[in-house]
Amino acid sequence: MSVTGADHNADLIVVNGRVLTMDADNPAAEAIAVKDGAIIAIGSRASIEGYKGTATRIVDAGGGSVIPGFIEAHMHLFSGAAELAHLQLSGVHGFEVLQAAIRDYASAWPDAKMLVAQGVDYTVLGDERVTRHHLDAILPDRPFVMAAPDHHTMWANTKALELAGILHGRTLGPGNEIVMGEDGLAAGELREGEAFGPVLDLAGEGRVRLGLATGGEPDPTPTAAERAADRDIMRRGLAWCARHGITSIHNMDGNLYQLELLAEIEAEEGLPCRAQIPFHYKNFMTLDMLDKASVMAERYNGEWLSSGMVKVFYDGVLDSWTAVMVEPYADRPDWMGEPLFTPPQFAELAVAVDKRGLQMAVHSIGDGAVRAVLDGYEAAAKANGKRDSRHRVEHIEVITDDDVPRFEKLGVVASMQPPHPPGAMDFPLEPTVSRIGQARWPLSYAWRTLKNAGARVVFASDWPVASIDPILGIQAAAVLRKPWASTDPDQRFSLHEAIAGYTVEGAYAEFMENRKGRLKPGYLADLVVLSADIEATAPEDLHKVRPVTTVCGGKVTYQV
Ligand SMILES: [Zn+2]
């Protein structure tokens, strides 16, 4: 077919690529033509060059892979972007190294009201648990707080605890704890948001953390200058996504304010990345507050900015024993964790959300949480009738045998994070594997087991919990996820399955499988050109493959 005339000219064509379409009908090609934000043709170089006009932008892929833009299905844009400015302590071990890093950072920021660090391993001091006294020895006279990579535990020095007014403890909601020392004062370890929220407020991070703490709105209303500063934080986060080849994000915290900031950027210059922002429902809210989720869904339902989801936390994390287990923790035989909702309360919430036609995504790390959340989804289907709801369970770090087949049966999406299994990427084996206990290892971070049982498995980083880089996630899912005991099943995915977890499955999770996640005529022109042929790259070298050009909606959003 020969194509002539300006009407047929593409806005952009990608040539000289190893196009991996993720479309079973047409798996491979050399080139792609894009017009008006959508893919108009995929095929051989010769066939696509027919769409070249004088104004067509040419992207030469240089023989590298061209794949659908990554869909990052669980992340925290606003707080992640703000945290790019924090002290990064990932990989730091031992008191001396910790001390040097904190003191260097403190002297670089002499005027900071509160010094904040992140990425601190639970085992930063080996077997010794971090207390305020360790941190006082490093920094006695300025307030300092540091966060574990999972953002569920923080450690503060005495100055920070004092200023936040929690040195003498405070009564908190279930699942939250200010760990107290034998001297009757706070020990420094703060478990979950209600415990460390007062400290972070002092850091001036109230607005960026608001969608995480609740789905509420900033009070007082931000000034024009504050709004502009917040838009800049969002821009920084979106640019971070684009440089990692990401073209769509499913944010996992949210309120109306976040949607407004993104809508303002969309109106000003266009978004470099599509975003879905949920309403964050907390256990202290009442069901009528779901009205706001419905308003958000109605107001924001475009291809760039959307809502339509309710995010909920059912439990905490394994490392602080706040995840909810069916059987006690292996290293704490009298404790199974404490849920943030009772099972009947949660089921009532699931029925109410589902009735509104909204999607639900629930943080459930322990097998007890996974079970209660699946029970809630089952109750919703029973009460409201079964529909294509695609409710999601987030994390699923441990699951019981009985619950594995329920994902397929209930049509529930399994949202998992390849960088999270201890030993796969940044997280050390301990203390997590001892908390879980060997009996539960075969069904921990079990994406292969779930997929084999028919579950739709979608991948993400949970940034800033782990690096946002999807290629590192692909390598973790396909290569680095090793069994902890020789008797554990191999949970790895093939390279193709791992890429699908970051593309096809993400599109499915947001009901967009007919518009994105694959490279196909008529689909959105969201794609990423990689520095090498990813299929020909040795598994151990996958992390060296880098995004060189990201295209979202037909526009180049990142180029090396
Ligand atoms: Zn998260």
PDB file of C-alpha atoms in Angstrom, residues 212-497:
ATOM      1  CA  LEU A 212      -0.877   9.136  52.310  1.00  0.00           C
ATOM      2  CA  ALA A 213      -2.125  10.002  55.773  1.00  0.00           C
ATOM      3  CA  THR A 214      -5.754  10.489  54.702  1.00  0.00           C
ATOM      4  CA  GLY A 215      -7.706  11.386  51.591  1.00  0.00           C
ATOM      5  CA  GLY A 216      -8.370  14.781  53.179  1.00  0.00           C
ATOM      6  CA  GLU A 217      -7.565  18.210  51.783  1.00  0.00           C
ATOM      7  CA  PRO A 218      -4.879  20.673  52.918  1.00  0.00           C
ATOM      8  CA  ASP A 219      -6.030  22.904  55.742  1.00  0.00           C
ATOM      9  CA  PRO A 220      -5.416  25.808  55.640  1.00  0.00           C
ATOM     10  CA  THR A 221      -5.954  26.123  51.896  1.00  0.00           C
ATOM     11  CA  PRO A 222      -2.512  26.464  50.263  1.00  0.00           C
ATOM     12  CA  THR A 223      -1.500  29.925  49.123  1.00  0.00           C
ATOM     13  CA  ALA A 224      -0.780  30.559  45.442  1.00  0.00           C
ATOM     14  CA  ALA A 225       2.952  30.290  46.199  1.00  0.00           C
ATOM     15  CA  GLU A 226       2.503  26.987  48.033  1.00  0.00           C
ATOM     16  CA  ARG A 227       0.412  25.653  45.137  1.00  0.00           C
ATOM     17  CA  ALA A 228       3.111  26.634  42.676  1.00  0.00           C
ATOM     18  CA  ALA A 229       5.768  24.952  44.833  1.00  0.00           C
ATOM     19  CA  ASP A 230       3.638  21.816  45.016  1.00  0.00           C
ATOM     20  CA  ARG A 231       3.160  21.813  41.236  1.00  0.00           C
ATOM     21  CA  ASP A 232       6.946  21.941  40.884  1.00  0.00           C
ATOM     22  CA  ILE A 233       7.282  18.891  43.143  1.00  0.00           C
ATOM     23  CA  MET A 234       4.733  17.079  40.962  1.00  0.00           C
ATOM     24  CA  ARG A 235       6.626  18.115  37.802  1.00  0.00           C
ATOM     25  CA  ARG A 236       9.845  16.734  39.284  1.00  0.00           C
ATOM     26  CA  GLY A 237       8.090  13.430  39.992  1.00  0.00           C
ATOM     27  CA  LEU A 238       6.566  13.231  36.515  1.00  0.00           C
ATOM     28  CA  ALA A 239       9.942  13.915  34.906  1.00  0.00           C
ATOM     29  CA  TRP A 240      11.428  11.142  37.078  1.00  0.00           C
ATOM     30  CA  CYS A 241       8.780   8.795  35.630  1.00  0.00           C
ATOM     31  CA  ALA A 242       9.444   9.839  32.026  1.00  0.00           C
ATOM     32  CA  ARG A 243      13.196   9.304  32.354  1.00  0.00           C
ATOM     33  CA  HIS A 244      12.478   5.743  33.484  1.00  0.00           C
ATOM     34  CA  GLY A 245      10.316   5.004  30.444  1.00  0.00           C
ATOM     35  CA  ILE A 246       7.051   5.280  32.359  1.00  0.00           C
ATOM     36  CA  THR A 247       4.003   6.616  30.519  1.00  0.00           C
ATOM     37  CA  SER A 248       1.224   5.789  32.996  1.00  0.00           C
ATOM     38  CA  ILE A 249       1.138   5.692  36.771  1.00  0.00           C
ATOM     39  CA  HIS A 250      -1.357   4.320  39.243  1.00  0.00           C
ATOM     40  CA  ASN A 251      -0.826   6.515  42.255  1.00  0.00           C
ATOM     41  CA  MET A 252      -1.658   4.760  45.511  1.00  0.00           C
ATOM     42  CA  ASP A 253      -2.425   7.713  47.733  1.00  0.00           C
ATOM     43  CA  GLY A 254      -4.614  10.618  46.917  1.00  0.00           C
ATOM     44  CA  ASN A 255      -7.068  13.395  47.454  1.00  0.00           C
ATOM     45  CA  LEU A 256      -8.680  16.110  45.363  1.00  0.00           C
ATOM     46  CA  TYR A 257      -5.704  18.430  45.837  1.00  0.00           C
ATOM     47  CA  GLN A 258      -3.351  16.069  43.972  1.00  0.00           C
ATOM     48  CA  LEU A 259      -5.789  15.829  41.068  1.00  0.00           C
ATOM     49  CA  GLU A 260      -6.095  19.626  40.963  1.00  0.00           C
ATOM     50  CA  LEU A 261      -2.325  20.128  40.877  1.00  0.00           C
ATOM     51  CA  LEU A 262      -1.984  17.650  38.016  1.00  0.00           C
ATOM     52  CA  ALA A 263      -4.924  19.195  36.168  1.00  0.00           C
ATOM     53  CA  GLU A 264      -3.224  22.588  36.464  1.00  0.00           C
ATOM     54  CA  ILE A 265      -0.046  21.153  34.941  1.00  0.00           C
ATOM     55  CA  GLU A 266      -2.102  19.495  32.216  1.00  0.00           C
ATOM     56  CA  ALA A 267      -3.719  22.841  31.396  1.00  0.00           C
ATOM     57  CA  GLU A 268      -0.420  24.742  31.499  1.00  0.00           C
ATOM     58  CA  GLU A 269       1.868  22.524  29.463  1.00  0.00           C
ATOM     59  CA  GLY A 270       0.386  19.047  29.218  1.00  0.00           C
ATOM     60  CA  LEU A 271       1.307  16.067  31.359  1.00  0.00           C
ATOM     61  CA  PRO A 272       4.375  13.997  30.454  1.00  0.00           C
ATOM     62  CA  CYS A 273       2.773  10.920  31.999  1.00  0.00           C
ATOM     63  CA  ARG A 274      -0.802   9.713  32.505  1.00  0.00           C
ATOM     64  CA  ALA A 275      -1.937   9.454  36.100  1.00  0.00           C
ATOM     65  CA  GLN A 276      -4.664   7.767  38.056  1.00  0.00           C
ATOM     66  CA  ILE A 277      -5.216   9.226  41.529  1.00  0.00           C
ATOM     67  CA  PRO A 278      -7.412   7.403  44.038  1.00  0.00           C
ATOM     68  CA  PHE A 279      -9.305   8.615  47.071  1.00  0.00           C
ATOM     69  CA  HIS A 280      -7.561   7.345  50.196  1.00  0.00           C
ATOM     70  CA  TYR A 281     -10.148   6.014  52.637  1.00  0.00           C
ATOM     71  CA  LYS A 282      -9.041   5.560  56.256  1.00  0.00           C
ATOM     72  CA  ASN A 283     -10.494   3.503  59.083  1.00  0.00           C
ATOM     73  CA  PHE A 284     -11.586   6.632  60.971  1.00  0.00           C
ATOM     74  CA  MET A 285     -13.857   7.783  58.127  1.00  0.00           C
ATOM     75  CA  THR A 286     -17.549   7.047  57.661  1.00  0.00           C
ATOM     76  CA  LEU A 287     -19.024   5.478  54.542  1.00  0.00           C
ATOM     77  CA  ASP A 288     -20.721   8.709  53.448  1.00  0.00           C
ATOM     78  CA  MET A 289     -17.241  10.125  52.859  1.00  0.00           C
ATOM     79  CA  LEU A 290     -17.058   7.879  49.803  1.00  0.00           C
ATOM     80  CA  ASP A 291     -19.148  10.612  48.154  1.00  0.00           C
ATOM     81  CA  LYS A 292     -15.846  12.343  47.574  1.00  0.00           C
ATOM     82  CA  ALA A 293     -14.453   9.315  45.722  1.00  0.00           C
ATOM     83  CA  SER A 294     -17.505   9.412  43.460  1.00  0.00           C
ATOM     84  CA  VAL A 295     -17.019  13.143  42.835  1.00  0.00           C
ATOM     85  CA  MET A 296     -13.345  12.584  41.984  1.00  0.00           C
ATOM     86  CA  ALA A 297     -14.303   9.751  39.604  1.00  0.00           C
ATOM     87  CA  GLU A 298     -16.895  11.876  37.866  1.00  0.00           C
ATOM     88  CA  ARG A 299     -14.725  14.958  37.555  1.00  0.00           C
ATOM     89  CA  TYR A 300     -11.540  13.225  36.394  1.00  0.00           C
ATOM     90  CA  ASN A 301     -12.065  10.500  33.818  1.00  0.00           C
ATOM     91  CA  GLY A 302      -9.802  11.438  30.900  1.00  0.00           C
ATOM     92  CA  GLU A 303      -6.989   9.551  29.220  1.00  0.00           C
ATOM     93  CA  TRP A 304      -4.395  11.725  30.975  1.00  0.00           C
ATOM     94  CA  LEU A 305      -5.881  12.161  34.383  1.00  0.00           C
ATOM     95  CA  SER A 306      -8.354   9.859  36.054  1.00  0.00           C
ATOM     96  CA  SER A 307      -9.587   8.663  39.423  1.00  0.00           C
ATOM     97  CA  GLY A 308     -12.317   6.072  40.024  1.00  0.00           C
ATOM     98  CA  MET A 309     -10.433   4.190  42.706  1.00  0.00           C
ATOM     99  CA  VAL A 310     -10.528   3.908  46.483  1.00  0.00           C
ATOM    100  CA  LYS A 311      -7.218   3.058  48.185  1.00  0.00           C
ATOM    101  CA  VAL A 312      -7.286   1.452  51.615  1.00  0.00           C
ATOM    102  CA  PHE A 313      -4.732   0.013  54.041  1.00  0.00           C
ATOM    103  CA  TYR A 314      -5.811  -3.218  55.714  1.00  0.00           C
ATOM    104  CA  ASP A 315      -2.525  -3.910  57.538  1.00  0.00           C
ATOM    105  CA  GLY A 316       1.083  -2.735  57.936  1.00  0.00           C
ATOM    106  CA  VAL A 317       4.352  -4.510  57.129  1.00  0.00           C
ATOM    107  CA  LEU A 318       6.174  -7.683  58.163  1.00  0.00           C
ATOM    108  CA  ASP A 319       9.314  -5.996  59.435  1.00  0.00           C
ATOM    109  CA  SER A 320       7.502  -4.145  62.231  1.00  0.00           C
ATOM    110  CA  TRP A 321       5.090  -7.058  62.903  1.00  0.00           C
ATOM    111  CA  THR A 322       2.163  -4.883  61.775  1.00  0.00           C
ATOM    112  CA  ALA A 323       1.183  -7.128  58.846  1.00  0.00           C
ATOM    113  CA  VAL A 324      -1.797  -9.335  59.693  1.00  0.00           C
ATOM    114  CA  MET A 325      -1.079 -13.065  59.609  1.00  0.00           C
ATOM    115  CA  VAL A 326      -3.311 -16.156  59.724  1.00  0.00           C
ATOM    116  CA  GLU A 327      -0.829 -17.891  62.048  1.00  0.00           C
ATOM    117  CA  PRO A 328       1.534 -16.119  64.475  1.00  0.00           C
ATOM    118  CA  TYR A 329       4.841 -14.637  63.366  1.00  0.00           C
ATOM    119  CA  ALA A 330       7.675 -17.172  63.333  1.00  0.00           C
ATOM    120  CA  ASP A 331       9.781 -14.965  65.617  1.00  0.00           C
ATOM    121  CA  ARG A 332       6.910 -13.727  67.828  1.00  0.00           C
ATOM    122  CA  PRO A 333       4.726 -16.711  68.602  1.00  0.00           C
ATOM    123  CA  ASP A 334       2.076 -14.747  70.519  1.00  0.00           C
ATOM    124  CA  TRP A 335       1.407 -12.177  67.815  1.00  0.00           C
ATOM    125  CA  MET A 336      -0.464 -12.174  64.486  1.00  0.00           C
ATOM    126  CA  GLY A 337      -0.647  -8.443  63.818  1.00  0.00           C
ATOM    127  CA  GLU A 338      -3.586  -6.127  64.309  1.00  0.00           C
ATOM    128  CA  PRO A 339      -5.821  -5.211  61.356  1.00  0.00           C
ATOM    129  CA  LEU A 340      -6.706  -1.583  60.621  1.00  0.00           C
ATOM    130  CA  PHE A 341     -10.316  -2.682  60.014  1.00  0.00           C
ATOM    131  CA  THR A 342     -12.244  -5.572  61.534  1.00  0.00           C
ATOM    132  CA  PRO A 343     -13.236  -8.073  58.808  1.00  0.00           C
ATOM    133  CA  PRO A 344     -16.970  -7.133  59.030  1.00  0.00           C
ATOM    134  CA  GLN A 345     -16.082  -3.404  58.872  1.00  0.00           C
ATOM    135  CA  PHE A 346     -13.955  -4.025  55.828  1.00  0.00           C
ATOM    136  CA  ALA A 347     -16.628  -6.120  54.104  1.00  0.00           C
ATOM    137  CA  GLU A 348     -19.129  -3.319  54.673  1.00  0.00           C
ATOM    138  CA  LEU A 349     -16.704  -0.865  53.092  1.00  0.00           C
ATOM    139  CA  ALA A 350     -16.049  -3.156  50.108  1.00  0.00           C
ATOM    140  CA  VAL A 351     -19.794  -3.520  49.498  1.00  0.00           C
ATOM    141  CA  ALA A 352     -20.229   0.272  49.624  1.00  0.00           C
ATOM    142  CA  VAL A 353     -17.311   1.036  47.280  1.00  0.00           C
ATOM    143  CA  ASP A 354     -18.312  -1.670  44.831  1.00  0.00           C
ATOM    144  CA  LYS A 355     -21.922  -0.455  44.826  1.00  0.00           C
ATOM    145  CA  ARG A 356     -20.719   2.920  43.581  1.00  0.00           C
ATOM    146  CA  GLY A 357     -19.056   1.199  40.620  1.00  0.00           C
ATOM    147  CA  LEU A 358     -15.635   2.248  41.908  1.00  0.00           C
ATOM    148  CA  GLN A 359     -12.512   0.106  41.894  1.00  0.00           C
ATOM    149  CA  MET A 360     -10.765  -0.744  45.129  1.00  0.00           C
ATOM    150  CA  ALA A 361      -7.074  -1.284  45.862  1.00  0.00           C
ATOM    151  CA  VAL A 362      -6.157  -2.536  49.322  1.00  0.00           C
ATOM    152  CA  HIS A 363      -2.730  -2.786  50.902  1.00  0.00           C
ATOM    153  CA  SER A 364      -2.611  -6.344  52.261  1.00  0.00           C
ATOM    154  CA  ILE A 365       0.803  -7.732  53.113  1.00  0.00           C
ATOM    155  CA  GLY A 366       0.148 -10.605  55.529  1.00  0.00           C
ATOM    156  CA  ASP A 367      -1.822 -13.697  54.551  1.00  0.00           C
ATOM    157  CA  GLY A 368      -4.472 -12.765  57.122  1.00  0.00           C
ATOM    158  CA  ALA A 369      -4.977  -9.392  55.461  1.00  0.00           C
ATOM    159  CA  VAL A 370      -5.110 -10.947  51.987  1.00  0.00           C
ATOM    160  CA  ARG A 371      -7.791 -13.348  53.201  1.00  0.00           C
ATOM    161  CA  ALA A 372      -9.930 -10.679  54.861  1.00  0.00           C
ATOM    162  CA  VAL A 373      -9.741  -8.444  51.793  1.00  0.00           C
ATOM    163  CA  LEU A 374     -10.710 -11.292  49.451  1.00  0.00           C
ATOM    164  CA  ASP A 375     -13.584 -12.049  51.836  1.00  0.00           C
ATOM    165  CA  GLY A 376     -14.662  -8.414  51.520  1.00  0.00           C
ATOM    166  CA  TYR A 377     -14.564  -8.554  47.709  1.00  0.00           C
ATOM    167  CA  GLU A 378     -16.565 -11.771  47.806  1.00  0.00           C
ATOM    168  CA  ALA A 379     -19.138 -10.088  50.039  1.00  0.00           C
ATOM    169  CA  ALA A 380     -19.333  -7.176  47.578  1.00  0.00           C
ATOM    170  CA  ALA A 381     -19.964  -9.496  44.627  1.00  0.00           C
ATOM    171  CA  LYS A 382     -22.626 -11.287  46.640  1.00  0.00           C
ATOM    172  CA  ALA A 383     -24.364  -8.088  47.735  1.00  0.00           C
ATOM    173  CA  ASN A 384     -24.149  -6.128  44.485  1.00  0.00           C
ATOM    174  CA  GLY A 385     -23.949  -8.894  41.893  1.00  0.00           C
ATOM    175  CA  LYS A 386     -20.774 -10.031  40.187  1.00  0.00           C
ATOM    176  CA  ARG A 387     -19.421  -7.451  37.731  1.00  0.00           C
ATOM    177  CA  ASP A 388     -16.107  -6.769  36.001  1.00  0.00           C
ATOM    178  CA  SER A 389     -14.834  -4.852  39.036  1.00  0.00           C
ATOM    179  CA  ARG A 390     -11.106  -5.680  38.873  1.00  0.00           C
ATOM    180  CA  HIS A 391     -10.627  -4.886  42.543  1.00  0.00           C
ATOM    181  CA  ARG A 392      -6.988  -5.141  43.513  1.00  0.00           C
ATOM    182  CA  VAL A 393      -4.965  -6.582  46.367  1.00  0.00           C
ATOM    183  CA  GLU A 394      -1.698  -4.702  46.849  1.00  0.00           C
ATOM    184  CA  HIS A 395       1.564  -6.456  47.806  1.00  0.00           C
ATOM    185  CA  ILE A 396       0.422 -10.007  48.848  1.00  0.00           C
ATOM    186  CA  GLU A 397       3.783 -10.734  50.459  1.00  0.00           C
ATOM    187  CA  VAL A 398       2.418 -13.883  52.076  1.00  0.00           C
ATOM    188  CA  ILE A 399      -0.643 -15.904  51.054  1.00  0.00           C
ATOM    189  CA  THR A 400      -2.185 -19.200  52.132  1.00  0.00           C
ATOM    190  CA  ASP A 401      -2.744 -22.078  49.726  1.00  0.00           C
ATOM    191  CA  ASP A 402      -6.512 -21.755  50.101  1.00  0.00           C
ATOM    192  CA  ASP A 403      -6.549 -18.142  48.975  1.00  0.00           C
ATOM    193  CA  VAL A 404      -4.400 -18.539  45.840  1.00  0.00           C
ATOM    194  CA  PRO A 405      -7.244 -19.681  43.512  1.00  0.00           C
ATOM    195  CA  ARG A 406      -9.627 -17.006  44.811  1.00  0.00           C
ATOM    196  CA  PHE A 407      -7.963 -14.302  42.689  1.00  0.00           C
ATOM    197  CA  GLU A 408      -9.101 -15.907  39.460  1.00  0.00           C
ATOM    198  CA  LYS A 409     -12.442 -16.943  40.906  1.00  0.00           C
ATOM    199  CA  LEU A 410     -13.297 -13.435  42.113  1.00  0.00           C
ATOM    200  CA  GLY A 411     -11.663 -11.593  39.183  1.00  0.00           C
ATOM    201  CA  VAL A 412      -9.285  -9.815  41.564  1.00  0.00           C
ATOM    202  CA  VAL A 413      -5.998  -8.316  40.339  1.00  0.00           C
ATOM    203  CA  ALA A 414      -2.808  -9.300  42.184  1.00  0.00           C
ATOM    204  CA  SER A 415      -0.605  -6.194  42.408  1.00  0.00           C
ATOM    205  CA  MET A 416       2.941  -7.202  43.314  1.00  0.00           C
ATOM    206  CA  GLN A 417       6.346  -5.537  43.549  1.00  0.00           C
ATOM    207  CA  PRO A 418       9.334  -7.436  42.101  1.00  0.00           C
ATOM    208  CA  PRO A 419      11.878  -5.221  43.925  1.00  0.00           C
ATOM    209  CA  HIS A 420      10.395  -6.107  47.346  1.00  0.00           C
ATOM    210  CA  PRO A 421      11.267  -9.756  48.073  1.00  0.00           C
ATOM    211  CA  PRO A 422      14.155  -9.788  50.532  1.00  0.00           C
ATOM    212  CA  GLY A 423      17.333 -10.705  48.732  1.00  0.00           C
ATOM    213  CA  ALA A 424      16.002  -9.906  45.239  1.00  0.00           C
ATOM    214  CA  MET A 425      17.059  -6.279  44.964  1.00  0.00           C
ATOM    215  CA  ASP A 426      17.665  -3.702  47.705  1.00  0.00           C
ATOM    216  CA  PHE A 427      16.077  -5.378  50.712  1.00  0.00           C
ATOM    217  CA  PRO A 428      18.197  -7.646  52.915  1.00  0.00           C
ATOM    218  CA  LEU A 429      16.955 -11.128  53.843  1.00  0.00           C
ATOM    219  CA  GLU A 430      16.714 -10.232  57.520  1.00  0.00           C
ATOM    220  CA  PRO A 431      14.625  -9.546  59.449  1.00  0.00           C
ATOM    221  CA  THR A 432      11.856 -10.335  56.980  1.00  0.00           C
ATOM    222  CA  VAL A 433      12.528 -14.003  56.260  1.00  0.00           C
ATOM    223  CA  SER A 434      12.712 -14.813  59.995  1.00  0.00           C
ATOM    224  CA  ARG A 435       9.431 -13.001  60.643  1.00  0.00           C
ATOM    225  CA  ILE A 436       7.756 -15.040  57.888  1.00  0.00           C
ATOM    226  CA  GLY A 437       9.290 -18.348  58.955  1.00  0.00           C
ATOM    227  CA  GLN A 438      10.350 -21.152  56.660  1.00  0.00           C
ATOM    228  CA  ALA A 439       6.953 -22.864  56.639  1.00  0.00           C
ATOM    229  CA  ARG A 440       5.510 -19.837  54.803  1.00  0.00           C
ATOM    230  CA  TRP A 441       8.430 -19.216  52.423  1.00  0.00           C
ATOM    231  CA  PRO A 442       6.956 -21.242  49.522  1.00  0.00           C
ATOM    232  CA  LEU A 443       3.960 -18.873  49.410  1.00  0.00           C
ATOM    233  CA  SER A 444       5.856 -15.622  49.974  1.00  0.00           C
ATOM    234  CA  TYR A 445       6.119 -13.102  47.100  1.00  0.00           C
ATOM    235  CA  ALA A 446       4.606 -15.921  45.064  1.00  0.00           C
ATOM    236  CA  TRP A 447       3.834 -14.291  41.711  1.00  0.00           C
ATOM    237  CA  ARG A 448       4.500 -17.479  39.750  1.00  0.00           C
ATOM    238  CA  THR A 449       2.166 -19.484  41.996  1.00  0.00           C
ATOM    239  CA  LEU A 450      -0.555 -16.837  41.607  1.00  0.00           C
ATOM    240  CA  LYS A 451      -0.168 -16.541  37.856  1.00  0.00           C
ATOM    241  CA  ASN A 452      -0.226 -20.319  37.431  1.00  0.00           C
ATOM    242  CA  ALA A 453      -3.518 -20.283  39.347  1.00  0.00           C
ATOM    243  CA  GLY A 454      -5.005 -17.847  36.811  1.00  0.00           C
ATOM    244  CA  ALA A 455      -4.468 -14.538  38.647  1.00  0.00           C
ATOM    245  CA  ARG A 456      -3.791 -11.355  36.671  1.00  0.00           C
ATOM    246  CA  VAL A 457      -0.461 -10.194  38.112  1.00  0.00           C
ATOM    247  CA  VAL A 458       0.453  -6.538  37.714  1.00  0.00           C
ATOM    248  CA  PHE A 459       3.914  -5.197  38.648  1.00  0.00           C
ATOM    249  CA  ALA A 460       5.146  -1.983  40.240  1.00  0.00           C
ATOM    250  CA  SER A 461       7.830  -0.534  42.493  1.00  0.00           C
ATOM    251  CA  ASP A 462       5.800   1.181  45.240  1.00  0.00           C
ATOM    252  CA  TRP A 463       8.248   4.069  44.726  1.00  0.00           C
ATOM    253  CA  PRO A 464       9.687   5.625  46.873  1.00  0.00           C
ATOM    254  CA  VAL A 465       9.711   2.327  48.791  1.00  0.00           C
ATOM    255  CA  ALA A 466      11.978   0.917  46.071  1.00  0.00           C
ATOM    256  CA  SER A 467      13.657   2.373  42.986  1.00  0.00           C
ATOM    257  CA  ILE A 468      11.041   3.333  40.413  1.00  0.00           C
ATOM    258  CA  ASP A 469      13.109   1.801  37.582  1.00  0.00           C
ATOM    259  CA  PRO A 470      10.887  -0.785  35.797  1.00  0.00           C
ATOM    260  CA  ILE A 471      13.885  -2.399  34.134  1.00  0.00           C
ATOM    261  CA  LEU A 472      15.330  -3.193  37.559  1.00  0.00           C
ATOM    262  CA  GLY A 473      11.907  -4.576  38.453  1.00  0.00           C
ATOM    263  CA  ILE A 474      11.868  -6.722  35.325  1.00  0.00           C
ATOM    264  CA  GLN A 475      15.303  -8.069  36.192  1.00  0.00           C
ATOM    265  CA  ALA A 476      14.168  -8.759  39.769  1.00  0.00           C
ATOM    266  CA  ALA A 477      11.031 -10.581  38.568  1.00  0.00           C
ATOM    267  CA  ALA A 478      12.721 -12.606  35.870  1.00  0.00           C
ATOM    268  CA  VAL A 479      16.221 -13.208  37.235  1.00  0.00           C
ATOM    269  CA  LEU A 480      16.968 -12.118  40.789  1.00  0.00           C
ATOM    270  CA  ARG A 481      13.970 -13.575  42.660  1.00  0.00           C
ATOM    271  CA  LYS A 482      15.697 -16.642  44.087  1.00  0.00           C
ATOM    272  CA  PRO A 483      14.219 -19.236  46.455  1.00  0.00           C
ATOM    273  CA  TRP A 484      15.336 -18.824  50.080  1.00  0.00           C
ATOM    274  CA  ALA A 485      15.473 -22.601  50.532  1.00  0.00           C
ATOM    275  CA  SER A 486      16.113 -25.241  47.901  1.00  0.00           C
ATOM    276  CA  THR A 487      12.678 -26.685  48.609  1.00  0.00           C
ATOM    277  CA  ASP A 488      10.880 -23.420  47.780  1.00  0.00           C
ATOM    278  CA  PRO A 489       9.272 -23.205  44.330  1.00  0.00           C
ATOM    279  CA  ASP A 490      10.905 -21.050  41.654  1.00  0.00           C
ATOM    280  CA  GLN A 491       8.748 -17.905  41.533  1.00  0.00           C
ATOM    281  CA  ARG A 492      10.510 -16.249  38.588  1.00  0.00           C
ATOM    282  CA  PHE A 493       8.746 -14.989  35.476  1.00  0.00           C
ATOM    283  CA  SER A 494      10.048 -15.202  31.929  1.00  0.00           C
ATOM    284  CA  LEU A 495      11.380 -11.916  30.533  1.00  0.00           C
ATOM    285  CA  HIS A 496       8.250 -11.589  28.411  1.00  0.00           C
ATOM    286  CA  GLU A 497       5.949 -12.182  31.391  1.00  0.00           C
TER     287      GLU A 497
END
